[in-house]
Structures are given as C-alpha cells and as structure tokens.
Coordinates of C-alpha atoms in Angstrom, one line a residue:
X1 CA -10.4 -0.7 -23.2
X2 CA -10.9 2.9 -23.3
X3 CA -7.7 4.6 -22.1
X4 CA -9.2 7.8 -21.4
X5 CA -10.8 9.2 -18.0
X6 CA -14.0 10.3 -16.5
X7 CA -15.1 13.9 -15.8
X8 CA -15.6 12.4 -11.8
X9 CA -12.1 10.6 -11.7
X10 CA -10.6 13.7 -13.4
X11 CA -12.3 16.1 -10.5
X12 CA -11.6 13.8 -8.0
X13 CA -7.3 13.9 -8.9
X14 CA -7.5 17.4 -9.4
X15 CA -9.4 18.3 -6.1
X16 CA -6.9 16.0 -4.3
X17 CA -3.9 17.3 -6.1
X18 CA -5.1 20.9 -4.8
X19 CA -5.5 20.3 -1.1
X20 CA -2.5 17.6 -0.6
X21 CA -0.2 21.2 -2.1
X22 CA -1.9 23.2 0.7
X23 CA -1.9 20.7 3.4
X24 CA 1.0 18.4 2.5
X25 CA 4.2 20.2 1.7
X26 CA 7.9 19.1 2.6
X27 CA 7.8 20.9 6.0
X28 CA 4.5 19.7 6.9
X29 CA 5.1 16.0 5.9
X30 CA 8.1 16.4 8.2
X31 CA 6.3 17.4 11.2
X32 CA 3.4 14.8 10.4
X33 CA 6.0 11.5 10.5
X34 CA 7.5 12.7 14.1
X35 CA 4.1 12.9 15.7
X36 CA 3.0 9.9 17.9
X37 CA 0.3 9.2 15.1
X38 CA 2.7 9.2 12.2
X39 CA 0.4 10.9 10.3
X40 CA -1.7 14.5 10.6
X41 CA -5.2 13.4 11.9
X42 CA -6.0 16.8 10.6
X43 CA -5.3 16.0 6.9
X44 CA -7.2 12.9 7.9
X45 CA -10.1 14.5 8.6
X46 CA -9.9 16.4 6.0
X47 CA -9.2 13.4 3.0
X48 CA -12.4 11.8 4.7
X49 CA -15.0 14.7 5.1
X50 CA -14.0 16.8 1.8
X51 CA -13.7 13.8 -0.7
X52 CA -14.7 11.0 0.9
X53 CA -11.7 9.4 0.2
X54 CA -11.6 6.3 3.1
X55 CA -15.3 5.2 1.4
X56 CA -14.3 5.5 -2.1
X57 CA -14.4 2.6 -3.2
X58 CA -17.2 1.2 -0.2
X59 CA -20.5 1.3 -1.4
X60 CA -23.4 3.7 -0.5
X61 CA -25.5 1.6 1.0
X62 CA -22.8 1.8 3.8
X63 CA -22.0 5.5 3.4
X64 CA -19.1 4.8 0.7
X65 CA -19.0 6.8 -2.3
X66 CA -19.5 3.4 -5.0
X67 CA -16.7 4.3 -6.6
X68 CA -14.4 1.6 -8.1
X69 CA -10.7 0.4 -8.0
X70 CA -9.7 2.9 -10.7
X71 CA -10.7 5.8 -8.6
X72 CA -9.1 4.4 -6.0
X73 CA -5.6 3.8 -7.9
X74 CA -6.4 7.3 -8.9
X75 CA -6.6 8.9 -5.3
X76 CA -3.4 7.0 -4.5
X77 CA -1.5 7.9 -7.5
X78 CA -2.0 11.8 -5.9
X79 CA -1.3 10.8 -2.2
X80 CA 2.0 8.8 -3.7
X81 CA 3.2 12.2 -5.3
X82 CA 3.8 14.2 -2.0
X83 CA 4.0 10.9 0.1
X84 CA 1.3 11.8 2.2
X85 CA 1.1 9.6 5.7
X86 CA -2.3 8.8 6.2
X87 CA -3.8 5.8 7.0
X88 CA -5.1 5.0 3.9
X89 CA -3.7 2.1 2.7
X90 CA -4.1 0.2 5.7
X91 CA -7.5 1.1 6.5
X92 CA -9.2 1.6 3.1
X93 CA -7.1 -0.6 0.6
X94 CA -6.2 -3.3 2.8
X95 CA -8.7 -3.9 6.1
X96 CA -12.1 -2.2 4.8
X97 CA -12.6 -4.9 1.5
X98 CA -11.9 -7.9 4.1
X99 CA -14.6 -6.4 6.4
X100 CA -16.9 -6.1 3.2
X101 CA -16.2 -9.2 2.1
X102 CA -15.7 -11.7 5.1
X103 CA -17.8 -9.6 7.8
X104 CA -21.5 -10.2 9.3
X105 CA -24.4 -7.8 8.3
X106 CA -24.1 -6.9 11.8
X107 CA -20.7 -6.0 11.5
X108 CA -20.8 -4.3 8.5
X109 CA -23.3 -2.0 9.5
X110 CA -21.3 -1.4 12.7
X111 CA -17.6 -0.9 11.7
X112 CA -17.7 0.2 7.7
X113 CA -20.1 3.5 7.6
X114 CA -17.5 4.3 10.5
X115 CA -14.6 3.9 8.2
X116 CA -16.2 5.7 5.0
X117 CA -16.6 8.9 7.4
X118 CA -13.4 8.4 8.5
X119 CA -13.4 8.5 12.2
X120 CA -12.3 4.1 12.2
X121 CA -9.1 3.7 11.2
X122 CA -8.2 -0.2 10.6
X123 CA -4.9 -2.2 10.0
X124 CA -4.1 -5.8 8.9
X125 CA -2.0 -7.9 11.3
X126 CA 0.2 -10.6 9.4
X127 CA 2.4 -12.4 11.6
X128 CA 6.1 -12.1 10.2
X129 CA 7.5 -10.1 6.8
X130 CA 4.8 -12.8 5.2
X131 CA 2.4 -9.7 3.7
X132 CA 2.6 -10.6 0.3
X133 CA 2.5 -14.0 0.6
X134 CA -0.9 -13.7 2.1
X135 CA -1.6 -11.6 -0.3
X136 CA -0.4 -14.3 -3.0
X137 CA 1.6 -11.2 -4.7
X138 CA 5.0 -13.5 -4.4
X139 CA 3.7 -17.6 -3.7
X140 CA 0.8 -19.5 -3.0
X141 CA -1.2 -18.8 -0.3
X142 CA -1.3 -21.9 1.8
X143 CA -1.9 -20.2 5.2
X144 CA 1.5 -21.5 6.8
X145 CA 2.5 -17.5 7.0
X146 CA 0.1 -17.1 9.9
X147 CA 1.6 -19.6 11.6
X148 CA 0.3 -22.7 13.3
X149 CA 1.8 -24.5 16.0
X150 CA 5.3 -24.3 16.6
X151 CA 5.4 -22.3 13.8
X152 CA 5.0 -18.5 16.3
X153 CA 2.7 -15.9 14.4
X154 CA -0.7 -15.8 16.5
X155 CA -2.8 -18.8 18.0
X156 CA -6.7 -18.1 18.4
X157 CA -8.4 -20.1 21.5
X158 CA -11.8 -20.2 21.6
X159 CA -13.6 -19.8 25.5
X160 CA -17.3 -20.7 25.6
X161 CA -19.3 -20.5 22.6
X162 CA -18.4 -17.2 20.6
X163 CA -15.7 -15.9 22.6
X164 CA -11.8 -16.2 21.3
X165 CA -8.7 -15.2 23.0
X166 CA -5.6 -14.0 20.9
X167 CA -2.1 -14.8 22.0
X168 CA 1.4 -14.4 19.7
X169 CA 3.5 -11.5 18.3
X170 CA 3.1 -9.6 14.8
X171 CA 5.9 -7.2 13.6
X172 CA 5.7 -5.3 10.6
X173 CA 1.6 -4.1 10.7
X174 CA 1.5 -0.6 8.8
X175 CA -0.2 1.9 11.1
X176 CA -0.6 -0.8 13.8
X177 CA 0.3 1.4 16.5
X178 CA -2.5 3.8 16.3
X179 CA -5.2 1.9 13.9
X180 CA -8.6 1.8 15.9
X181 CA -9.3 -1.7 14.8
X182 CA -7.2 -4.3 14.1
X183 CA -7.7 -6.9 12.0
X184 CA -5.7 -9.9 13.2
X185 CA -4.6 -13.2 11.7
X186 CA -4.2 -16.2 13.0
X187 CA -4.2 -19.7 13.4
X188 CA -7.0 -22.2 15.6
X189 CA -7.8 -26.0 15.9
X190 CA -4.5 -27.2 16.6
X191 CA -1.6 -27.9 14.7
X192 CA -3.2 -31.1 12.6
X193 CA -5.8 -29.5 12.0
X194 CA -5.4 -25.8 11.8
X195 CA -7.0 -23.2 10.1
X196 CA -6.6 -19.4 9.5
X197 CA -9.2 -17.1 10.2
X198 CA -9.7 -12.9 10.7
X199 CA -10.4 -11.7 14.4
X200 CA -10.9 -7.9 15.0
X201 CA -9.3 -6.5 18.5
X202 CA -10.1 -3.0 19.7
X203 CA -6.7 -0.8 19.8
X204 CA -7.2 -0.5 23.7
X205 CA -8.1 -4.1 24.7
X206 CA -6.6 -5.2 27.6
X207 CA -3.3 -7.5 26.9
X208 CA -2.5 -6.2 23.5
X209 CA 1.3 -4.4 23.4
X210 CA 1.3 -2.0 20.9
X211 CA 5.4 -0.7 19.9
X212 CA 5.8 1.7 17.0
X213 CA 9.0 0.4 15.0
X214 CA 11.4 2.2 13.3
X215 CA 11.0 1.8 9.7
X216 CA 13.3 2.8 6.8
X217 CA 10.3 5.0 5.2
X218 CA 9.2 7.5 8.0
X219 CA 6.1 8.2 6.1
X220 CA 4.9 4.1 6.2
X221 CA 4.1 4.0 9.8
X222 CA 4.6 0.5 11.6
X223 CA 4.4 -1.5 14.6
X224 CA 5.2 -4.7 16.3
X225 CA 1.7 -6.2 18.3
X226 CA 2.1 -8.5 21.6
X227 CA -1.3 -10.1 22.1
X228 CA -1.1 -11.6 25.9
X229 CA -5.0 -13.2 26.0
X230 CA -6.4 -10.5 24.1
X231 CA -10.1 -10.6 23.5
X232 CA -11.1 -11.2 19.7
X233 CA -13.9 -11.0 17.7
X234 CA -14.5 -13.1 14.9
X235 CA -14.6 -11.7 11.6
X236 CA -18.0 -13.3 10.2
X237 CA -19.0 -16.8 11.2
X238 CA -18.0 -20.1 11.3
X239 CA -19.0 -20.5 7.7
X240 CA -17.9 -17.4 6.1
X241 CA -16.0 -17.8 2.8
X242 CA -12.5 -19.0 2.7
X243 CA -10.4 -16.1 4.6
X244 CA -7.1 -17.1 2.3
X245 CA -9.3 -17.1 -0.5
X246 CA -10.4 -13.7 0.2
X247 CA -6.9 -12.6 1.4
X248 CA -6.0 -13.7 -2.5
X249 CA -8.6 -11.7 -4.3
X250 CA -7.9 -8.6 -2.3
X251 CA -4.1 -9.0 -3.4
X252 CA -4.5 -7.8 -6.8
X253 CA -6.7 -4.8 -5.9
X254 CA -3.6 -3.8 -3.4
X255 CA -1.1 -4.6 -5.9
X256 CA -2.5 -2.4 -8.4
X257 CA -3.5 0.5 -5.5
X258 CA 0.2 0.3 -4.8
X259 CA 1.7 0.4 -8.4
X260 CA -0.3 3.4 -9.2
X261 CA 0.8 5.1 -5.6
X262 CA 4.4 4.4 -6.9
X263 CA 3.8 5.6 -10.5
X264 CA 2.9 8.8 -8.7
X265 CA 6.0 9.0 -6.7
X266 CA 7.7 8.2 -9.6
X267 CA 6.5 11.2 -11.6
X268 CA 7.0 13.8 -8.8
X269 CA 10.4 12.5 -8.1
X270 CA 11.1 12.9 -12.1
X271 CA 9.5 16.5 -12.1
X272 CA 11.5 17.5 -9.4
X273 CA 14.8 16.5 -10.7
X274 CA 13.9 18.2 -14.3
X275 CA 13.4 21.0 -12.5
X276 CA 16.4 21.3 -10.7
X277 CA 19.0 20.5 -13.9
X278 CA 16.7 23.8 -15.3
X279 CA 18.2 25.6 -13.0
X280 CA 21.7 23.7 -11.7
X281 CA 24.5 25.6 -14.2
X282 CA 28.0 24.2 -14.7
X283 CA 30.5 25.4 -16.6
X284 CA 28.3 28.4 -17.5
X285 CA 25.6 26.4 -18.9
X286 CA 22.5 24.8 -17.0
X287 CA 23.1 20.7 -16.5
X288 CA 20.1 19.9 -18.0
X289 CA 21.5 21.0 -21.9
X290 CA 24.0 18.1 -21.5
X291 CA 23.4 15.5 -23.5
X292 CA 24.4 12.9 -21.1
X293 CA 21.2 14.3 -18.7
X294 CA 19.0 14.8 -21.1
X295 CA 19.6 11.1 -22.4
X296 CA 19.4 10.0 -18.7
X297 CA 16.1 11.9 -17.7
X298 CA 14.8 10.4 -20.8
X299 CA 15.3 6.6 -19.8
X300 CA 13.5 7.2 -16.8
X301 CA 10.6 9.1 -18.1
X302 CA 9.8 6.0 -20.7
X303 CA 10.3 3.9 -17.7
X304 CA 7.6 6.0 -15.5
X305 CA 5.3 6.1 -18.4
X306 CA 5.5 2.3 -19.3
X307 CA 4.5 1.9 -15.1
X308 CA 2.0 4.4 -15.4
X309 CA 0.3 2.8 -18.5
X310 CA 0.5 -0.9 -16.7
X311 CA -1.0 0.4 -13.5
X312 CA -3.7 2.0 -15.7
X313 CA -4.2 -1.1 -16.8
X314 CA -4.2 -3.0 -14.1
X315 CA -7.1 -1.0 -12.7
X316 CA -8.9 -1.1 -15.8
X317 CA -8.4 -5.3 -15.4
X318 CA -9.8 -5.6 -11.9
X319 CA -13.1 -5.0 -13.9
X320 CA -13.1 -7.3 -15.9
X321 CA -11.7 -10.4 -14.3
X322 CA -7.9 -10.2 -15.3
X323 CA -5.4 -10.2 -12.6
X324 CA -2.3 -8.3 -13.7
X325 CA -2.0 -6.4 -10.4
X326 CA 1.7 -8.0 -9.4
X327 CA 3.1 -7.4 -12.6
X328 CA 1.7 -3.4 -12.5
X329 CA 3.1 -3.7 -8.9
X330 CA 6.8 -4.8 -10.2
X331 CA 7.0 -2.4 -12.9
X332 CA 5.9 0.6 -10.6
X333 CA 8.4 -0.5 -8.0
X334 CA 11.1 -0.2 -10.8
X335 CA 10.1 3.3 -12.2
X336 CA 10.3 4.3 -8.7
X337 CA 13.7 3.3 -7.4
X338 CA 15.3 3.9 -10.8
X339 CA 13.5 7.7 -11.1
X340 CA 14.9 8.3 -7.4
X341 CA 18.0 7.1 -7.5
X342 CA 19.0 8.8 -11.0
X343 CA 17.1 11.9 -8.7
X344 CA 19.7 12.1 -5.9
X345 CA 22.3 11.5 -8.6
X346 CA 21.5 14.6 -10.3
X347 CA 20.9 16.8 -7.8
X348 CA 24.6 16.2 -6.9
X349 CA 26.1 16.9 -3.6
X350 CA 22.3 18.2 -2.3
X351 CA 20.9 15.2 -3.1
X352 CA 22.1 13.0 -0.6
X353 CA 21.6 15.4 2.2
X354 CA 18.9 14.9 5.7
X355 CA 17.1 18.2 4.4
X356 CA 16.8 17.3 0.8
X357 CA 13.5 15.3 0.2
X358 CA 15.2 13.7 -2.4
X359 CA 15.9 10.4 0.1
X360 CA 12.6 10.3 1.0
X361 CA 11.0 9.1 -2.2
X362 CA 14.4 6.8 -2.6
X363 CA 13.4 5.4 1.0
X364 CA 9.9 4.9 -0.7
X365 CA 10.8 2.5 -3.1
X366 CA 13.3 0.6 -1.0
X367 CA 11.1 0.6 1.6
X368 CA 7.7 -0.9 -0.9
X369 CA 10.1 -3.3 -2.1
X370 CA 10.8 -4.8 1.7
X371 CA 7.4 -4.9 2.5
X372 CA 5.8 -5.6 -1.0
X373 CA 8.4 -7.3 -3.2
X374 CA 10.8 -7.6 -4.0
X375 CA 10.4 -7.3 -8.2
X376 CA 12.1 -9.9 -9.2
X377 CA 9.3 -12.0 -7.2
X378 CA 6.5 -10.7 -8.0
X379 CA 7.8 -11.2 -11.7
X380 CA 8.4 -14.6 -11.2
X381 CA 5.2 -15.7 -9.4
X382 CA 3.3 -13.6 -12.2
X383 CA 5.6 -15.8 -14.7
X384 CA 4.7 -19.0 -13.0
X385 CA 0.5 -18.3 -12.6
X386 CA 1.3 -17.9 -16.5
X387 CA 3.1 -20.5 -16.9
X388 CA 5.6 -18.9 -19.1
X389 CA 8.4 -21.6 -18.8
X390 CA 6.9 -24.9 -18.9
X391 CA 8.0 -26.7 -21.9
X392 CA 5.7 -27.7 -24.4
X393 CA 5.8 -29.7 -27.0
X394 CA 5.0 -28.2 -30.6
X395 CA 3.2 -30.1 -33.1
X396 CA 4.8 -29.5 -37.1

C-alpha cells in the first residue's frame, strides 16, 4: 500500500479546502441549514461547476471526472471539516453508484451526466431507521427492511406492462425534501413471494407528500415521504442484477466516504479546541500549559489519527477487494464524538452555548451514529463477517 498521495488528490483537497473557507464559514453555514433547501444551492453550484465534485467518482464517458473512491473520501474529509450542507452524500455517494450500477443505458445516459454537472440532485428512500441494514453496515441484508406485506415501508403495484404505482411512507431520507429524483425502495409480488427492487419518482409527481423533519444535526437535511399512488419508474429491468446485492456493495464505499467525512470533523473540531486553550488563561497562565489538557488533547489527537489512518485505508481497500469500510466507519464515529465532546468540555462555559459551533460538530457525531451506527454495531457485524469468536479447535 503506498500511504502517500497524488499531485491530483492533493490539488483537489487543497482547492476545496480554499473555497469551502470562503463560501462556508460559521455565519454562512447558519444561514444555509434555515433555508427551505437546507443547503446553499449556490455553494452547490459552485462544488459542481469548479471541481466537479457530484461526478467525481462517475466516469467520463457520462461527464464524471473517473476519479476513484479515495478522491472521493478525500473531497468529503474537506466538506466534513466545516460541515458543509450540500447534497452530496445523498446524491453522489449514495443514489448516483445505484443508478450506475442497477440503471438502463437509457437511463444512464439520461439522469447521470445530469448529476455529474450538478443540476440532479438524488436521494435514497429506505423505509424506517433501516439504512444501514440495507446497507449491510450493521446485519444481513435480507430485504425485510423495505417491508413487505404487513410489514408497512413501501409496496410497488405494477399497472399494464411497464408502469408501477408507489404507495407507503419513508421517514428518515437525507435531503428527501428537495432531492430532484428519488430513488425509492420497495417491496412487489405479494407477501409469499416478495421482492425488493429500486423505482425513481420525480420530486413533483402527483401523490408524493414531501415533510422536511426536524433532525438533531441541522446540517443533515431530512424528510418523511407519503407516496399516495405515485407514479414510479423502474430502476433497470426485470433482470437487472440483485438490487440487495448492489445495495451491499455500495455499503462499504459509503461507510468508508462517511469515516473519512468524520475523520475531517474530527480534526477541525480538535484544531479548534487547541486553539482556544492557546488563548483561554486561568490563573495567569493559558489552560492549554496544564498538564491535565495537554494529556487530554493528546488522547484525542492519537484517536483522530488512528481514524484517519483506517479511513485511509479503507479507501485504499475498496481497490483492491477488501471491505473494511464498517470498521473505518466505527472508528471515525468514535474520534468524532470523543474529539467533540472533550471540545465543549474545554471551551468551558462557551462551549455549551446556541452561538458556539462547538455543538454542532457534537450534534454531528450523535447524529451519524443514529443514522449510521451505532459503533458498537458496526463492530460487531464487522466481528461476525470475520468470524472472530467462533471457537475452534486447535490441533497440538
């Protein structure tokens, strides 16, 4: 494995780094999360026509960049350091490879040069907190998350020969409420014999309720979907490959997107609370030449470098067939709660202040961890695939 980075992946952090200080300080992240959008379609706009960042990792033939998952991991370890709303995530990291991978060459070539440039933005519909289980960051993936049934989540009813109709409720669908294109989940042929498969649904159709929820992290826009007969597309054809098989393969690529997004949180958080015990005096002295902070700040930069060095990794792995994305995901999840929290503890009385941004990276972790985690899960299905603590017998 070679550790070190690319000219290109180099430029590309740096030149994001630069504009997201410009475009995406505390007052204008502020001002972004209350708008409608959740987001500043400006920055947007600007992410996708100065670096291309919604087609990184698309290929060129569909006006991507070509890029790989380490750039990508890259671009959001920058984005994760000022917590920049955008829909990124959802339309790049987790919508766009399911596209690639499940969609018709029609429907390629109509929906993904659309989200390279930036003017589609996408979101995946799970029905119920069940995210990473389709993802198969936590369990199995059997497909009883989308439910099926009397199960609830979404039922898919087919009318004539290619038409479907959408009915059912999803909660929880990051940028759901303003995403272009949704990418839906849900379950058709009946409850013996039911199977989950990927319809798309413009953001206008008629019958679909779109409510933007209150979330715990302002900056991770979400949404609860009513589908009342909504009119669907299905996502490639009859015989497309396994959707929970694809749904699986896609998890580690998020997981490891994710952990270096956190890692970069992590770091900023950790800068800024150096900072402040630089300048914080007590006693006549500045906090930070205590021994008891200095031994503190310490624990939590190891921490942040062990998460940065496994997400690193992780990135590195997607390459070359190893999927360590969950445990990356686990470690960065840590870093991040433990470097904000020992953040608003040191900042002292500010610190757990509205106008401090101190609880917004804090929010941030707690907020990953409900949608993505929690750690002690993802560690224990990563334990399990490895099968860690089946006994076996040993041979003297």
């Amino acid at each position: 494995m070679d550790a070190s980075f690319t000219a290109e992946q180099d430029e590309i952090r740096r030149t994001l780094r630069e504009l997201l200080q410009k475009r995406c300080g505390s007052a204008e992240l502020r001002a972004a999360v209350a708008t409608p959008a959740g987001h500043d379609p400006a920055l947007w706009t600007a992410l996708a026509q100065q670096l291309g960042l919604p087609g990184l990792a698309l290929p060129e033939a569909y006006g991507g960049v070509g890029c790989s998952a380490t750039e990508l991991a890259l671009a959001a370890e920058e984005t994760g350091r000022f917590l920049a709303p955008s829909p990124l995530l959802a339309t790049a990291v987790l919508a766009a490879p399911l596209v690639l991978a499940l969609g018709t060459d029609t429907q390629r070539a109509r929906l993904l040069p659309c989200i390279a440039a930036g003017s589609l933005t996408a979101a995946l519909a799970v029905p119920g907190p069940a995210l990473t289980t389709a993802l198969t960051l936590t369990g199995p993936n059997g497909g009883e998350w989308a439910g099926g049934g009397r199960a609830g989540g979404v039922q898919a009813r087919q009318v004539g020969d290619s038409g479907w109709r959408l009915y059912g409720q999803v909660a929880q669908v990051l940028d759901g409420h303003s995403a272009e294109l949704l990418l839906v989940a849900a379950h058709t042929g009946g409850f013996a014999r039911s199977r989950t498969l990927l319809f798309l649904v413009v953001g206008d159709a008629d019958g679909l309720v779109r409510v933007r929820q209150t979330a715990l992290d302002a900056t991770r826009s979400q949404a609860r979907l009513e589908l009342r007969d909504v009119e669907a597309e299905l996502l490639g054809a009859d015989d497309s490959p396994n959707v929970l098989r694809e749904l699986s393969v896609s998890g580690d690529t998020v997981a490891t997107v994710l952990a270096a997004e956190a890692v970069g949180a992590a770091d900023r958080a950790l800068e800024r609370t150096v900072h402040y015990v630089k300048q914080r005096e007590q006693f006549g002295r500045a906090i930070g030449s205590f021994q008891a902070v200095k031994h503190r700040l310490a624990d939590v930069y190891v921490q942040v470098q062990a998460a940065k060095s496994a997400a690193y990794y992780a990135a590195w792995a997607i390459g070359n067939g190893e999927r360590v994305g969950g445990l990356a995901l686990a470690q960065a999840l840590e870093a991040l709660r433990t470097a904000a929290s020992e953040g608003i503890q040191l900042h002292g009385g500010i610190g757990f202040t509205w106008e401090h941004d101190a609880h917004l990276y804090f929010k941030r972790a707690a907020g990953d961890e409900l949608l993505f985690g929690p750690v002690h899960r993802l560690r224990a299905y990563a334990a399990e695939g490895a099968r860690l603590f089946e006994s076996r017998e040993v041979t003297v």
